[in-house]
mmCIF file of C-alpha atoms in Angstrom:
data_model
loop_
_atom_site.group_PDB
_atom_site.id
_atom_site.type_symbol
_atom_site.label_atom_id
_atom_site.label_comp_id
_atom_site.label_asym_id
_atom_site.label_seq_id
_atom_site.Cartn_x
_atom_site.Cartn_y
_atom_site.Cartn_z
ATOM 1 C CA MET H 4 0.136 -0.128 0.043
ATOM 2 C CA ASN H 5 1.113 3.433 -0.891
ATOM 3 C CA TRP H 6 0.379 6.968 0.565
ATOM 4 C CA LYS H 7 -2.067 7.558 -2.123
ATOM 5 C CA ASP H 8 -4.124 4.470 -1.254
ATOM 6 C CA PHE H 9 -3.614 5.051 2.410
ATOM 7 C CA ILE H 10 -5.192 8.526 2.393
ATOM 8 C CA GLU H 11 -8.021 7.591 0.288
ATOM 9 C CA GLU H 12 -8.901 4.841 2.685
ATOM 10 C CA SER H 13 -8.754 6.767 5.543
ATOM 11 C CA SER H 14 -10.981 9.344 4.079
ATOM 12 C CA LYS H 15 -13.676 7.211 3.331
ATOM 13 C CA SER H 16 -13.438 5.151 6.674
ATOM 14 C CA GLY H 17 -14.614 8.054 8.414
ATOM 15 C CA LYS H 18 -13.795 5.826 11.496
ATOM 16 C CA HIS H 19 -11.669 7.110 14.392
ATOM 17 C CA ILE H 20 -10.281 5.205 16.977
ATOM 18 C CA ILE H 21 -10.309 6.486 20.592
ATOM 19 C CA ASP H 22 -7.702 5.300 23.169
ATOM 20 C CA PRO H 23 -9.337 4.529 26.044
ATOM 21 C CA THR H 24 -6.045 5.063 28.195
ATOM 22 C CA ARG H 25 -5.428 8.726 26.591
ATOM 23 C CA LEU H 26 -5.858 11.063 29.238
ATOM 24 C CA THR H 27 -8.647 13.914 28.901
ATOM 25 C CA LYS H 28 -7.261 17.525 28.490
ATOM 26 C CA ASP H 29 -8.959 17.923 32.256
ATOM 27 C CA GLU H 30 -6.929 14.993 33.548
ATOM 28 C CA TYR H 31 -3.919 15.853 31.683
ATOM 29 C CA GLY H 32 -3.933 19.491 33.127
ATOM 30 C CA CYS H 33 -4.204 17.830 36.575
ATOM 31 C CA LEU H 34 -1.868 15.509 36.162
ATOM 32 C CA VAL H 35 0.882 18.203 35.191
ATOM 33 C CA ALA H 36 -0.236 20.255 38.273
ATOM 34 C CA LEU H 37 0.537 16.797 40.543
ATOM 35 C CA SER H 38 3.979 16.680 38.726
ATOM 36 C CA VAL H 39 4.737 20.407 39.573
ATOM 37 C CA ALA H 40 3.664 19.956 42.864
ATOM 38 C CA SER H 41 6.445 17.575 43.438
ATOM 39 C CA ARG H 42 8.628 20.665 43.473
ATOM 40 C CA SER H 43 7.183 22.331 46.563
ATOM 41 C CA GLU H 44 9.502 22.654 49.713
ATOM 42 C CA ASP H 45 6.695 22.665 52.008
ATOM 43 C CA PRO H 46 6.769 19.249 53.827
ATOM 44 C CA HIS H 47 3.307 19.427 55.119
ATOM 45 C CA THR H 48 1.237 20.239 51.834
ATOM 46 C CA LYS H 49 2.184 20.248 48.177
ATOM 47 C CA ASN H 50 0.497 22.046 45.688
ATOM 48 C CA GLY H 51 0.822 22.514 42.249
ATOM 49 C CA CYS H 52 -1.125 24.332 39.365
ATOM 50 C CA CYS H 53 -0.852 24.400 35.630
ATOM 51 C CA ILE H 54 -2.287 27.139 33.383
ATOM 52 C CA VAL H 55 -3.203 26.815 29.767
ATOM 53 C CA ASN H 56 -4.686 29.199 27.121
ATOM 54 C CA SER H 57 -7.656 29.193 24.895
ATOM 55 C CA ASP H 58 -5.646 26.449 22.455
ATOM 56 C CA GLY H 59 -5.167 24.171 25.451
ATOM 57 C CA ARG H 60 -1.408 25.194 25.586
ATOM 58 C CA ILE H 61 0.484 25.047 28.883
ATOM 59 C CA ILE H 62 1.772 28.618 29.324
ATOM 60 C CA SER H 63 2.696 28.543 33.201
ATOM 61 C CA THR H 64 3.124 26.237 36.244
ATOM 62 C CA GLY H 65 3.545 27.004 39.663
ATOM 63 C CA TYR H 66 3.853 25.006 43.161
ATOM 64 C CA ASN H 67 3.835 26.427 46.506
ATOM 65 C CA GLY H 68 7.402 27.356 47.948
ATOM 66 C CA LEU H 69 9.331 30.117 49.335
ATOM 67 C CA VAL H 70 10.541 33.161 47.383
ATOM 68 C CA LYS H 71 13.344 32.084 44.702
ATOM 69 C CA ASP H 72 16.900 31.326 46.421
ATOM 70 C CA ARG H 73 15.401 31.407 49.855
ATOM 71 C CA LEU H 74 16.004 28.136 51.839
ATOM 72 C CA LEU H 75 13.297 26.390 54.012
ATOM 73 C CA SER H 76 14.891 26.462 57.609
ATOM 74 C CA SER H 77 14.015 23.477 59.879
ATOM 75 C CA THR H 78 12.264 25.889 62.199
ATOM 76 C CA LEU H 79 9.443 26.121 59.721
ATOM 77 C CA THR H 80 8.925 22.243 59.149
ATOM 78 C CA LYS H 81 7.899 22.134 63.038
ATOM 79 C CA GLU H 82 4.039 21.659 63.462
ATOM 80 C CA CYS H 83 4.102 24.514 65.850
ATOM 81 C CA TYR H 84 5.219 27.232 63.360
ATOM 82 C CA ARG H 85 2.521 26.022 60.492
ATOM 83 C CA ASP H 86 0.898 29.350 60.447
ATOM 84 C CA ILE H 87 3.739 31.116 59.773
ATOM 85 C CA LYS H 88 4.796 29.132 57.030
ATOM 86 C CA ARG H 89 1.684 29.376 55.480
ATOM 87 C CA SER H 90 2.377 33.067 55.652
ATOM 88 C CA LEU H 91 5.597 32.990 54.340
ATOM 89 C CA PHE H 92 4.969 30.353 51.181
ATOM 90 C CA ILE H 93 3.654 31.716 48.277
ATOM 91 C CA HIS H 94 0.719 29.514 46.489
ATOM 92 C CA ALA H 95 1.185 27.841 43.675
ATOM 93 C CA GLU H 96 -1.359 29.870 41.583
ATOM 94 C CA THR H 97 0.347 33.089 42.622
ATOM 95 C CA ASN H 98 3.511 31.777 41.497
ATOM 96 C CA ALA H 99 2.283 30.539 38.020
ATOM 97 C CA LEU H 100 0.015 33.637 37.538
ATOM 98 C CA SER H 101 2.937 35.975 38.292
ATOM 99 C CA LEU H 102 4.722 34.464 34.828
ATOM 100 C CA ILE H 103 1.656 35.329 32.766
ATOM 101 C CA ARG H 104 -0.232 38.501 31.411
ATOM 102 C CA ARG H 105 -3.819 39.299 32.424
ATOM 103 C CA GLY H 106 -6.398 37.384 29.533
ATOM 104 C CA GLU H 107 -3.579 35.236 28.348
ATOM 105 C CA GLY H 108 -4.801 31.883 30.803
ATOM 106 C CA HIS H 109 -8.069 30.026 30.109
ATOM 107 C CA ILE H 110 -8.213 27.020 32.406
ATOM 108 C CA ILE H 111 -6.053 26.718 35.993
ATOM 109 C CA TYR H 112 -5.491 23.194 36.887
ATOM 110 C CA ILE H 113 -4.857 22.986 40.646
ATOM 111 C CA THR H 114 -4.131 20.234 42.978
ATOM 112 C CA MET H 115 -6.399 21.819 45.372
ATOM 113 C CA SER H 116 -9.105 24.335 45.820
ATOM 114 C CA SER H 117 -7.986 27.691 45.897
ATOM 115 C CA CYS H 118 -7.850 30.185 49.018
ATOM 116 C CA LEU H 119 -9.890 33.409 49.004
ATOM 117 C CA ASN H 120 -6.894 35.345 47.758
ATOM 118 C CA CYS H 121 -5.908 32.971 44.856
ATOM 119 C CA ALA H 122 -9.382 32.807 43.902
ATOM 120 C CA VAL H 123 -9.728 36.900 43.366
ATOM 121 C CA ASN H 124 -6.028 36.982 41.680
ATOM 122 C CA ILE H 125 -7.428 33.948 39.057
ATOM 123 C CA ALA H 126 -10.253 36.041 38.371
ATOM 124 C CA ALA H 127 -8.465 39.180 37.973
ATOM 125 C CA HIS H 128 -6.289 37.540 35.417
ATOM 126 C CA GLY H 129 -9.527 36.710 33.180
ATOM 127 C CA ILE H 130 -9.257 32.779 34.074
ATOM 128 C CA LYS H 131 -12.710 31.257 32.524
ATOM 129 C CA HIS H 132 -12.489 28.012 34.120
ATOM 130 C CA VAL H 133 -10.964 26.221 37.403
ATOM 131 C CA ILE H 134 -10.270 22.484 37.624
ATOM 132 C CA PHE H 135 -8.896 20.905 40.725
ATOM 133 C CA VAL H 136 -8.286 17.411 42.195
ATOM 134 C CA ASP H 137 -9.163 17.724 45.777
ATOM 135 C CA ASP H 138 -10.928 20.068 48.141
ATOM 136 C CA TYR H 139 -8.445 21.900 50.459
ATOM 137 C CA ARG H 140 -9.778 21.160 53.764
ATOM 138 C CA ASP H 141 -13.233 22.364 54.366
ATOM 139 C CA TYR H 142 -12.439 25.570 52.713
ATOM 140 C CA VAL H 143 -15.430 26.990 50.472
ATOM 141 C CA GLU H 144 -14.857 30.695 50.253
ATOM 142 C CA TYR H 145 -13.598 30.062 46.591
ATOM 143 C CA LYS H 146 -16.996 29.086 45.328
ATOM 144 C CA TYR H 147 -18.381 32.515 46.138
ATOM 145 C CA ILE H 148 -15.728 34.528 44.326
ATOM 146 C CA PHE H 149 -15.960 32.352 41.363
ATOM 147 C CA SER H 150 -19.561 32.407 41.055
ATOM 148 C CA TYR H 151 -19.255 36.238 41.701
ATOM 149 C CA TYR H 152 -16.988 36.733 38.738
ATOM 150 C CA GLY H 153 -18.364 34.291 36.586
ATOM 151 C CA VAL H 154 -15.565 31.784 36.737
ATOM 152 C CA SER H 155 -16.581 28.203 36.139
ATOM 153 C CA TYR H 156 -15.081 25.483 38.627
ATOM 154 C CA ARG H 157 -15.180 21.897 39.448
ATOM 155 C CA LYS H 158 -13.599 18.928 41.197
ATOM 156 C CA LEU H 159 -12.438 16.058 39.425
ATOM 157 C CA GLU H 160 -14.553 13.329 39.487
ATOM 158 C CA VAL H 161 -13.587 10.030 41.121
ATOM 159 C CA SER H 162 -13.535 8.075 37.767
ATOM 160 C CA GLU H 163 -11.233 10.882 36.608
ATOM 161 C CA ILE H 164 -8.730 10.587 39.403
ATOM 162 C CA LYS H 165 -8.996 6.631 39.179
ATOM 163 C CA HIS H 166 -8.226 6.844 35.238
ATOM 164 C CA ILE H 167 -5.074 9.373 36.380
ATOM 165 C CA ASN H 168 -3.939 6.884 38.603
ATOM 166 C CA GLU H 169 -4.331 4.114 36.263
ATOM 167 C CA TYR H 170 -2.380 5.887 33.564
ATOM 168 C CA VAL H 171 0.498 6.549 36.079
ATOM 169 C CA LYS H 172 0.678 2.799 37.336
ATOM 170 C CA SER H 173 0.665 1.360 33.617
ATOM 171 C CA ASN H 174 2.718 4.046 31.737
ATOM 172 C CA LEU H 175 4.950 6.024 34.081
ATOM 173 C CA ILE H 176 6.925 3.215 35.628
ATOM 174 C CA ILE H 177 10.266 3.629 35.083
ATOM 175 C CA SER H 178 12.505 0.427 35.118
ATOM 176 C CA HIS H 179 16.425 0.304 35.484
ATOM 177 C CA PRO H 180 18.886 -2.318 33.866
ATOM 178 C CA SER H 181 19.467 -5.102 36.092
ATOM 179 C CA PRO H 182 22.617 -5.582 37.137
ATOM 180 C CA SER H 183 25.106 -7.682 34.961
#
């Protein structure tokens, strides 16, 4: 068979194969956010996000952490200083939004739902949709901010999280050559 035959046959069949293991765009965006979260210095809460433009292309990522070149002190890892640590850490959304211009982002994928300030910042940047993996504790104020500003939001469905986990288990296992 040659290219001409292939193209002719392809255009006639009209059938498209959908790979059931392929992640949806939302699952993919959340998987990227989960991967980005691995860079966080926070020993208690690792949060990450990924921002895509209206074409679905990644334009920014961010994770929660200290200002660049500031090292995490062992004091901040102690449970009794957790509230102080929360005040010092820059949130994943803020880090990612600082790298784009207003109106550039279309969807933000986050590992956890946003705090009040990040929700306002997301709306101010013109982000239209927020998709997150899990709720941050029982925090719900983001819902009021997003509703007020017309930003749609949703938590991933359990089936979507399962699909991401299955994908990671079956496709991202890195094997090392066995020693000779």
